[in-house]
Amino acid sequence: AAGQEEELARLLPELGEAPAGRHDEQSMARLFELTARLLERVAADRTVVVALEDLHWADASTRHLLAYLFRTLRTGRLVVVATYRADDIHRRHPLRPLLAELDRLRTVRRLELGRFNRTEVGRQIAGILAAEPDPAQVDEIFERSDGNAFFVEELAVAAHEGCCTGLTDSLRDLLLVRVEGLPESAQRVSRIVAEGGSTVEYRLIAAVARLAEDDLIEALRAAVNANILSAAPDGDGYRFRHSLVREAVSDDLLPGERSRLNRRYAEALEADPTLVAADARVMRLASYWYHAHDAAKALPAVLDASVTARRRHAFSEQLRLLERAMELWDTAPEDVRAALRPVDYTEAFPPCGCDPATTPLRYLDLMAEAAVAGRLAGERERALKITKRALHLLEEEGDPVRAAWFWVMRSRLVQALARGNGWQELATAQDLVRGLPPSEVHADVLAHVANWSMVHVPGPDAFTAAERAVEYARMVGARETEMSARLTLGSLIVHSGDLEAGLKEMFEVRRQTTENGMTAIAARVYVNLPDALEAVGRSAEAVPILEEGVAHTRKFGLLDSEAWVWGNLAESLFSLGRWDEAATAAGKSEHVGQSAKSRGFRATLRAELALARGDLAECGSQLAAARGHFGTHDRAPQHEMPLARISIGLTAGEGRLLDARAALQSALDEGFPPDTQRYGWPLLLTAAAAEADALGLPATDAGRAEILQGIREAAKTLTTNAPVWHAHEHWVRAELLRAEGYSDPDDWAAVTAA
């Protein structure tokens, strides 16, 4: 470039001052030629990348230079990378002819970069915020941004700065600028489409717009050519190319304008239901009447839509619709409310044996449906808030059985949120139904008490509670409650040592629940049955059942159950030595289950994997996370004993034997409840092995005899009915002898034989 600085300064001002004179075609050609030769020379012995960003904003001279370079560059290790935003390239955009020309060149390759998927959006947000984002925040930003990286960044930064809902003014202005450049008729049609839904059928747009067909098509064509709207994939309607543009256009509507448009949509759809597909009609009508602010029309429509959502297992949508129904309840006319009937009752509610065909829908019925929907959707905070409001209302109504139902719901929610162990709520429910005639709710209370006892205080009392629950459920014909109680009973039988009888009962419950469409109870079977198999060392049998359970829970939208199934699958795969697969399964649970307990279980699994692989730092991190998720209000043995075992293994691995002994002593002081051998034996084995490994190390002799005696005494409280527990007994005995300096091959032969 020596001697050509003045000419090149037209393109690179930092080289000096551009010469004065004519700027004609000849001078431009000379500049282009010099630029090409400069690039070839620079790239003669090294790879050079020339990057041109935002080509959609390029002026004519830049486009001509780029075309020249692509046609004439022949030598050198040179890559020219140019980017443009496809959504900004409307039908008459001046870049289009250049793109068509470049596509014909063999040296040019066009790369279409698709929008980000959810995982990629999550990574982008994590990079922007320098922290792992909340999964719910990732879901929201992914949905609103459509995976557009620019929109993701804008929404993430806005949320981080406190703008949690809606759009920032700057982003809204940016989104609207192209819409405001449309002809007035196209702007009007865009506003109509924005209120119609994610995709709006052409005939429905026509019915609402009330324009001459030629005028409507011309307006739609203008919006499509400007890349504001696009044809729907099925070719029958239109949608916004970006959800955020639709959101901005909708937000820009005046309040009266929005309600008027929605009323037009609703009236058009009621007049001609064929305007939309049958499977979308109920949901669309509910949305239109709700946003039209017509409570008399909206309340029945919203309730119909909530039933449709439940039958599709769309529990988040069902909850949103039921919350709208509760919002509309007081403003809807009395005669409208009196005519409403529940389609069916949720779970065991209501308890009075009322006939849905003749009994008017009550506000409490809505609250019960919403609480269940919230629990199933993972929206436990919202469900708990609804439950508390319902119990407050019931204080004045004197309805003990309905109150008992809500106390059971509250128990389940506080346990899932790690706000308590749920027993006080169950005890209150028991007190409310005590002495009352048998009912579905009474049976349901007993079934939950039995399940709670199995988890927290396994033993004879849990057996009694489960048997009573089965008896009451059969008495009132509550089949699902009966199956749930029988599942609990079968699990208790397994853990008591009668393996075949207990497993036979659990397999029978599996058969009946799957054959009779009891989806929620079947989901629990897919958690508890493989767990029982894993507990007795039959991991290989558990895996295919768990894989079946993943399909079942996913099909019916049972997110938290799916998380537990994935967690149990990870546990069984780990037992089989398939560690990589176990890690993958544990990761799968992260995307579905967001209850505190499922998070704690997942962290426990990851801690165990890390400990087995010798990654003590990761083990410590996951152990702390697990304890944080489980909290201190619900110290169930099935969580506390594995955490104690991992803590012993971690501290021993770090050379902190005294801390390992302290962790063991704390567990021994707590005692091993009946039927917890699946957790007790591995805990004692870890402690005994730690003592054996530390034999001969300085400062470890003091206190060893007492610790080993404590392990022996604890072992006497654990049963050995299953082969795997019998093997653990031999293994613990061998490790204890090794810790005392004795290691007899016969002892280890007994371990391998067991």
mmCIF file of N, CA and C in Angstrom, residues 361-441:
data_model
loop_
_atom_site.group_PDB
_atom_site.id
_atom_site.type_symbol
_atom_site.label_atom_id
_atom_site.label_comp_id
_atom_site.label_asym_id
_atom_site.label_seq_id
_atom_site.Cartn_x
_atom_site.Cartn_y
_atom_site.Cartn_z
ATOM 1 N N LEU A 361 -71.588 -24.763 40.928
ATOM 2 C CA LEU A 361 -70.161 -24.592 41.168
ATOM 3 C C LEU A 361 -69.949 -23.558 42.264
ATOM 4 N N ARG A 362 -69.034 -23.856 43.181
ATOM 5 C CA ARG A 362 -68.721 -22.923 44.263
ATOM 6 C C ARG A 362 -67.334 -22.327 44.043
ATOM 7 N N TYR A 363 -67.124 -21.178 44.659
ATOM 8 C CA TYR A 363 -65.820 -20.531 44.568
ATOM 9 C C TYR A 363 -64.728 -21.436 45.135
ATOM 10 N N LEU A 364 -65.059 -22.176 46.205
ATOM 11 C CA LEU A 364 -64.089 -23.099 46.794
ATOM 12 C C LEU A 364 -63.708 -24.217 45.825
ATOM 13 N N ASP A 365 -64.656 -24.615 44.962
ATOM 14 C CA ASP A 365 -64.340 -25.624 43.953
ATOM 15 C C ASP A 365 -63.245 -25.111 43.012
ATOM 16 N N LEU A 366 -63.375 -23.839 42.617
ATOM 17 C CA LEU A 366 -62.357 -23.233 41.764
ATOM 18 C C LEU A 366 -61.001 -23.227 42.461
ATOM 19 N N MET A 367 -61.022 -22.889 43.740
ATOM 20 C CA MET A 367 -59.772 -22.813 44.490
ATOM 21 C C MET A 367 -59.111 -24.190 44.603
ATOM 22 N N ALA A 368 -59.934 -25.220 44.795
ATOM 23 C CA ALA A 368 -59.378 -26.575 44.875
ATOM 24 C C ALA A 368 -58.749 -26.980 43.543
ATOM 25 N N GLU A 369 -59.470 -26.717 42.441
ATOM 26 C CA GLU A 369 -58.921 -27.028 41.117
ATOM 27 C C GLU A 369 -57.617 -26.273 40.883
ATOM 28 N N ALA A 370 -57.607 -24.991 41.255
ATOM 29 C CA ALA A 370 -56.422 -24.165 41.021
ATOM 30 C C ALA A 370 -55.244 -24.636 41.862
ATOM 31 N N ALA A 371 -55.513 -25.046 43.095
ATOM 32 C CA ALA A 371 -54.428 -25.527 43.959
ATOM 33 C C ALA A 371 -53.784 -26.779 43.369
ATOM 34 N N VAL A 372 -54.613 -27.706 42.879
ATOM 35 C CA VAL A 372 -54.072 -28.929 42.277
ATOM 36 C C VAL A 372 -53.308 -28.595 40.997
ATOM 37 N N ALA A 373 -53.889 -27.721 40.169
ATOM 38 C CA ALA A 373 -53.202 -27.341 38.930
ATOM 39 C C ALA A 373 -51.854 -26.702 39.229
ATOM 40 N N GLY A 374 -51.824 -25.839 40.246
ATOM 41 C CA GLY A 374 -50.567 -25.198 40.616
ATOM 42 C C GLY A 374 -49.533 -26.198 41.088
ATOM 43 N N ARG A 375 -49.975 -27.170 41.878
ATOM 44 C CA ARG A 375 -49.039 -28.190 42.360
ATOM 45 C C ARG A 375 -48.480 -29.006 41.200
ATOM 46 N N LEU A 376 -49.352 -29.416 40.281
ATOM 47 C CA LEU A 376 -48.912 -30.239 39.158
ATOM 48 C C LEU A 376 -48.051 -29.452 38.173
ATOM 49 N N ALA A 377 -48.296 -28.143 38.091
ATOM 50 C CA ALA A 377 -47.519 -27.311 37.168
ATOM 51 C C ALA A 377 -46.190 -26.870 37.755
ATOM 52 N N GLY A 378 -45.960 -27.178 39.032
ATOM 53 C CA GLY A 378 -44.737 -26.717 39.679
ATOM 54 C C GLY A 378 -44.841 -25.315 40.228
ATOM 55 N N GLU A 379 -46.046 -24.729 40.185
ATOM 56 C CA GLU A 379 -46.270 -23.372 40.704
ATOM 57 C C GLU A 379 -46.745 -23.479 42.149
ATOM 58 N N ARG A 380 -45.867 -23.954 43.009
ATOM 59 C CA ARG A 380 -46.283 -24.271 44.384
ATOM 60 C C ARG A 380 -46.537 -23.031 45.231
ATOM 61 N N GLU A 381 -45.807 -21.969 44.976
ATOM 62 C CA GLU A 381 -46.052 -20.739 45.737
ATOM 63 C C GLU A 381 -47.461 -20.228 45.476
ATOM 64 N N ARG A 382 -47.859 -20.218 44.207
ATOM 65 C CA ARG A 382 -49.206 -19.771 43.865
ATOM 66 C C ARG A 382 -50.243 -20.720 44.449
ATOM 67 N N ALA A 383 -49.960 -22.029 44.380
ATOM 68 C CA ALA A 383 -50.893 -23.016 44.929
ATOM 69 C C ALA A 383 -51.030 -22.851 46.436
ATOM 70 N N LEU A 384 -49.926 -22.590 47.121
ATOM 71 C CA LEU A 384 -49.974 -22.416 48.575
ATOM 72 C C LEU A 384 -50.753 -21.159 48.943
ATOM 73 N N LYS A 385 -50.580 -20.111 48.180
ATOM 74 C CA LYS A 385 -51.323 -18.873 48.436
ATOM 75 C C LYS A 385 -52.824 -19.115 48.296
ATOM 76 N N ILE A 386 -53.219 -19.840 47.265
ATOM 77 C CA ILE A 386 -54.638 -20.162 47.057
ATOM 78 C C ILE A 386 -55.151 -21.023 48.200
ATOM 79 N N THR A 387 -54.359 -21.997 48.622
ATOM 80 C CA THR A 387 -54.763 -22.896 49.710
ATOM 81 C C THR A 387 -54.966 -22.131 51.009
ATOM 82 N N LYS A 388 -54.071 -21.218 51.313
ATOM 83 C CA LYS A 388 -54.212 -20.418 52.535
ATOM 84 C C LYS A 388 -55.479 -19.568 52.491
ATOM 85 N N ARG A 389 -55.777 -18.995 51.328
ATOM 86 C CA ARG A 389 -57.004 -18.193 51.192
ATOM 87 C C ARG A 389 -58.235 -19.064 51.396
ATOM 88 N N ALA A 390 -58.199 -20.272 50.843
ATOM 89 C CA ALA A 390 -59.338 -21.180 50.992
ATOM 90 C C ALA A 390 -59.556 -21.544 52.453
ATOM 91 N N LEU A 391 -58.488 -21.837 53.171
ATOM 92 C CA LEU A 391 -58.619 -22.184 54.590
ATOM 93 C C LEU A 391 -59.137 -21.004 55.394
ATOM 94 N N HIS A 392 -58.752 -19.809 55.002
ATOM 95 C CA HIS A 392 -59.273 -18.615 55.680
ATOM 96 C C HIS A 392 -60.782 -18.494 55.455
ATOM 97 N N LEU A 393 -61.240 -18.738 54.230
ATOM 98 C CA LEU A 393 -62.678 -18.692 53.941
ATOM 99 C C LEU A 393 -63.428 -19.776 54.702
ATOM 100 N N LEU A 394 -62.814 -20.943 54.830
ATOM 101 C CA LEU A 394 -63.478 -22.073 55.484
ATOM 102 C C LEU A 394 -63.587 -21.892 56.991
ATOM 103 N N GLU A 395 -62.823 -20.986 57.563
ATOM 104 C CA GLU A 395 -62.947 -20.716 58.997
ATOM 105 C C GLU A 395 -64.353 -20.227 59.338
ATOM 106 N N GLU A 396 -65.011 -19.589 58.370
ATOM 107 C CA GLU A 396 -66.337 -19.023 58.606
ATOM 108 C C GLU A 396 -67.456 -19.941 58.128
ATOM 109 N N GLU A 397 -67.133 -21.003 57.395
ATOM 110 C CA GLU A 397 -68.170 -21.833 56.778
ATOM 111 C C GLU A 397 -68.506 -23.083 57.571
ATOM 112 N N GLY A 398 -67.645 -23.521 58.451
ATOM 113 C CA GLY A 398 -67.936 -24.727 59.220
ATOM 114 C C GLY A 398 -68.067 -25.960 58.366
ATOM 115 N N ASP A 399 -67.123 -26.162 57.469
ATOM 116 C CA ASP A 399 -67.130 -27.309 56.554
ATOM 117 C C ASP A 399 -65.864 -28.123 56.820
ATOM 118 N N PRO A 400 -65.884 -29.004 57.846
ATOM 119 C CA PRO A 400 -64.638 -29.657 58.269
ATOM 120 C C PRO A 400 -64.014 -30.558 57.216
ATOM 121 N N VAL A 401 -64.828 -31.193 56.375
ATOM 122 C CA VAL A 401 -64.252 -32.135 55.424
ATOM 123 C C VAL A 401 -63.542 -31.393 54.293
ATOM 124 N N ARG A 402 -64.178 -30.320 53.804
ATOM 125 C CA ARG A 402 -63.473 -29.511 52.800
ATOM 126 C C ARG A 402 -62.210 -28.894 53.399
ATOM 127 N N ALA A 403 -62.307 -28.445 54.640
ATOM 128 C CA ALA A 403 -61.125 -27.882 55.298
ATOM 129 C C ALA A 403 -60.021 -28.932 55.406
ATOM 130 N N ALA A 404 -60.390 -30.173 55.720
ATOM 131 C CA ALA A 404 -59.392 -31.243 55.823
ATOM 132 C C ALA A 404 -58.686 -31.447 54.486
ATOM 133 N N TRP A 405 -59.464 -31.384 53.396
ATOM 134 C CA TRP A 405 -58.857 -31.541 52.069
ATOM 135 C C TRP A 405 -57.792 -30.476 51.836
ATOM 136 N N PHE A 406 -58.115 -29.224 52.171
ATOM 137 C CA PHE A 406 -57.145 -28.146 51.949
ATOM 138 C C PHE A 406 -55.945 -28.259 52.892
ATOM 139 N N TRP A 407 -56.150 -28.796 54.108
ATOM 140 C CA TRP A 407 -55.009 -28.996 55.004
ATOM 141 C C TRP A 407 -54.059 -30.057 54.443
ATOM 142 N N VAL A 408 -54.617 -31.099 53.817
ATOM 143 C CA VAL A 408 -53.763 -32.097 53.164
ATOM 144 C C VAL A 408 -52.968 -31.441 52.031
ATOM 145 N N MET A 409 -53.643 -30.620 51.231
ATOM 146 C CA MET A 409 -52.962 -29.916 50.150
ATOM 147 C C MET A 409 -51.848 -29.029 50.697
ATOM 148 N N ARG A 410 -52.143 -28.341 51.788
ATOM 149 C CA ARG A 410 -51.125 -27.468 52.388
ATOM 150 C C ARG A 410 -49.925 -28.289 52.863
ATOM 151 N N SER A 411 -50.186 -29.458 53.428
ATOM 152 C CA SER A 411 -49.094 -30.328 53.865
ATOM 153 C C SER A 411 -48.188 -30.694 52.690
ATOM 154 N N ARG A 412 -48.787 -31.067 51.579
ATOM 155 C CA ARG A 412 -47.997 -31.468 50.414
ATOM 156 C C ARG A 412 -47.161 -30.304 49.887
ATOM 157 N N LEU A 413 -47.737 -29.119 49.918
ATOM 158 C CA LEU A 413 -47.041 -27.959 49.374
ATOM 159 C C LEU A 413 -45.893 -27.504 50.266
ATOM 160 N N VAL A 414 -46.112 -27.465 51.584
ATOM 161 C CA VAL A 414 -45.026 -27.012 52.462
ATOM 162 C C VAL A 414 -43.869 -28.008 52.436
ATOM 163 N N GLN A 415 -44.173 -29.292 52.262
ATOM 164 C CA GLN A 415 -43.088 -30.271 52.137
ATOM 165 C C GLN A 415 -42.304 -30.051 50.844
ATOM 166 N N ALA A 416 -43.018 -29.825 49.751
ATOM 167 C CA ALA A 416 -42.340 -29.621 48.469
ATOM 168 C C ALA A 416 -41.496 -28.355 48.471
ATOM 169 N N LEU A 417 -41.937 -27.349 49.226
ATOM 170 C CA LEU A 417 -41.217 -26.078 49.292
ATOM 171 C C LEU A 417 -40.177 -26.047 50.404
ATOM 172 N N ALA A 418 -40.042 -27.164 51.147
ATOM 173 C CA ALA A 418 -39.097 -27.249 52.273
ATOM 174 C C ALA A 418 -39.407 -26.200 53.332
ATOM 175 N N ARG A 419 -40.713 -25.954 53.549
ATOM 176 C CA ARG A 419 -41.129 -25.002 54.587
ATOM 177 C C ARG A 419 -41.492 -25.714 55.885
ATOM 178 N N GLY A 420 -41.484 -27.018 55.886
ATOM 179 C CA GLY A 420 -41.863 -27.795 57.051
ATOM 180 C C GLY A 420 -41.987 -29.250 56.662
ATOM 181 N N ASN A 421 -42.209 -30.100 57.661
ATOM 182 C CA ASN A 421 -42.329 -31.526 57.328
ATOM 183 C C ASN A 421 -43.759 -31.942 57.018
ATOM 184 N N GLY A 422 -44.713 -31.019 57.150
ATOM 185 C CA GLY A 422 -46.090 -31.292 56.750
ATOM 186 C C GLY A 422 -46.922 -32.040 57.761
ATOM 187 N N TRP A 423 -46.325 -32.448 58.892
ATOM 188 C CA TRP A 423 -47.088 -33.267 59.827
ATOM 189 C C TRP A 423 -48.174 -32.475 60.547
ATOM 190 N N GLN A 424 -47.891 -31.254 60.947
ATOM 191 C CA GLN A 424 -48.890 -30.480 61.679
ATOM 192 C C GLN A 424 -50.145 -30.283 60.839
ATOM 193 N N GLU A 425 -49.954 -30.065 59.549
ATOM 194 C CA GLU A 425 -51.099 -29.901 58.650
ATOM 195 C C GLU A 425 -51.904 -31.199 58.544
ATOM 196 N N LEU A 426 -51.207 -32.330 58.439
ATOM 197 C CA LEU A 426 -51.907 -33.616 58.372
ATOM 198 C C LEU A 426 -52.617 -33.929 59.687
ATOM 199 N N ALA A 427 -51.991 -33.593 60.796
ATOM 200 C CA ALA A 427 -52.629 -33.828 62.094
ATOM 201 C C ALA A 427 -53.907 -33.010 62.217
ATOM 202 N N THR A 428 -53.870 -31.778 61.705
ATOM 203 C CA THR A 428 -55.078 -30.943 61.720
ATOM 204 C C THR A 428 -56.169 -31.575 60.869
ATOM 205 N N ALA A 429 -55.795 -32.082 59.696
ATOM 206 C CA ALA A 429 -56.771 -32.743 58.825
ATOM 207 C C ALA A 429 -57.366 -33.967 59.507
ATOM 208 N N GLN A 430 -56.539 -34.740 60.196
ATOM 209 C CA GLN A 430 -57.039 -35.910 60.927
ATOM 210 C C GLN A 430 -58.050 -35.500 61.993
ATOM 211 N N ASP A 431 -57.736 -34.451 62.724
ATOM 212 C CA ASP A 431 -58.649 -33.981 63.771
ATOM 213 C C ASP A 431 -59.990 -33.558 63.182
ATOM 214 N N LEU A 432 -59.962 -32.955 61.998
ATOM 215 C CA LEU A 432 -61.192 -32.458 61.386
ATOM 216 C C LEU A 432 -62.121 -33.590 60.951
ATOM 217 N N VAL A 433 -61.563 -34.718 60.492
ATOM 218 C CA VAL A 433 -62.423 -35.804 59.994
ATOM 219 C C VAL A 433 -62.696 -36.864 61.050
ATOM 220 N N ARG A 434 -62.023 -36.779 62.177
ATOM 221 C CA ARG A 434 -62.211 -37.800 63.218
ATOM 222 C C ARG A 434 -63.663 -37.790 63.702
ATOM 223 N N GLY A 435 -64.277 -38.967 63.706
ATOM 224 C CA GLY A 435 -65.651 -39.093 64.174
ATOM 225 C C GLY A 435 -66.698 -38.816 63.120
ATOM 226 N N LEU A 436 -66.292 -38.401 61.924
ATOM 227 C CA LEU A 436 -67.249 -38.132 60.849
ATOM 228 C C LEU A 436 -67.491 -39.401 60.034
ATOM 229 N N PRO A 437 -68.612 -39.470 59.314
ATOM 230 C CA PRO A 437 -68.869 -40.641 58.466
ATOM 231 C C PRO A 437 -67.761 -40.803 57.426
ATOM 232 N N PRO A 438 -67.518 -42.026 56.982
ATOM 233 C CA PRO A 438 -66.477 -42.249 55.971
ATOM 234 C C PRO A 438 -66.728 -41.410 54.717
ATOM 235 N N SER A 439 -65.676 -40.919 54.128
ATOM 236 C CA SER A 439 -65.767 -40.117 52.904
ATOM 237 C C SER A 439 -64.468 -40.272 52.125
ATOM 238 N N GLU A 440 -64.495 -39.799 50.881
ATOM 239 C CA GLU A 440 -63.274 -39.855 50.072
ATOM 240 C C GLU A 440 -62.160 -39.051 50.721
ATOM 241 N N VAL A 441 -62.510 -37.907 51.277
ATOM 242 C CA VAL A 441 -61.491 -37.075 51.908
ATOM 243 C C VAL A 441 -60.907 -37.780 53.125
#
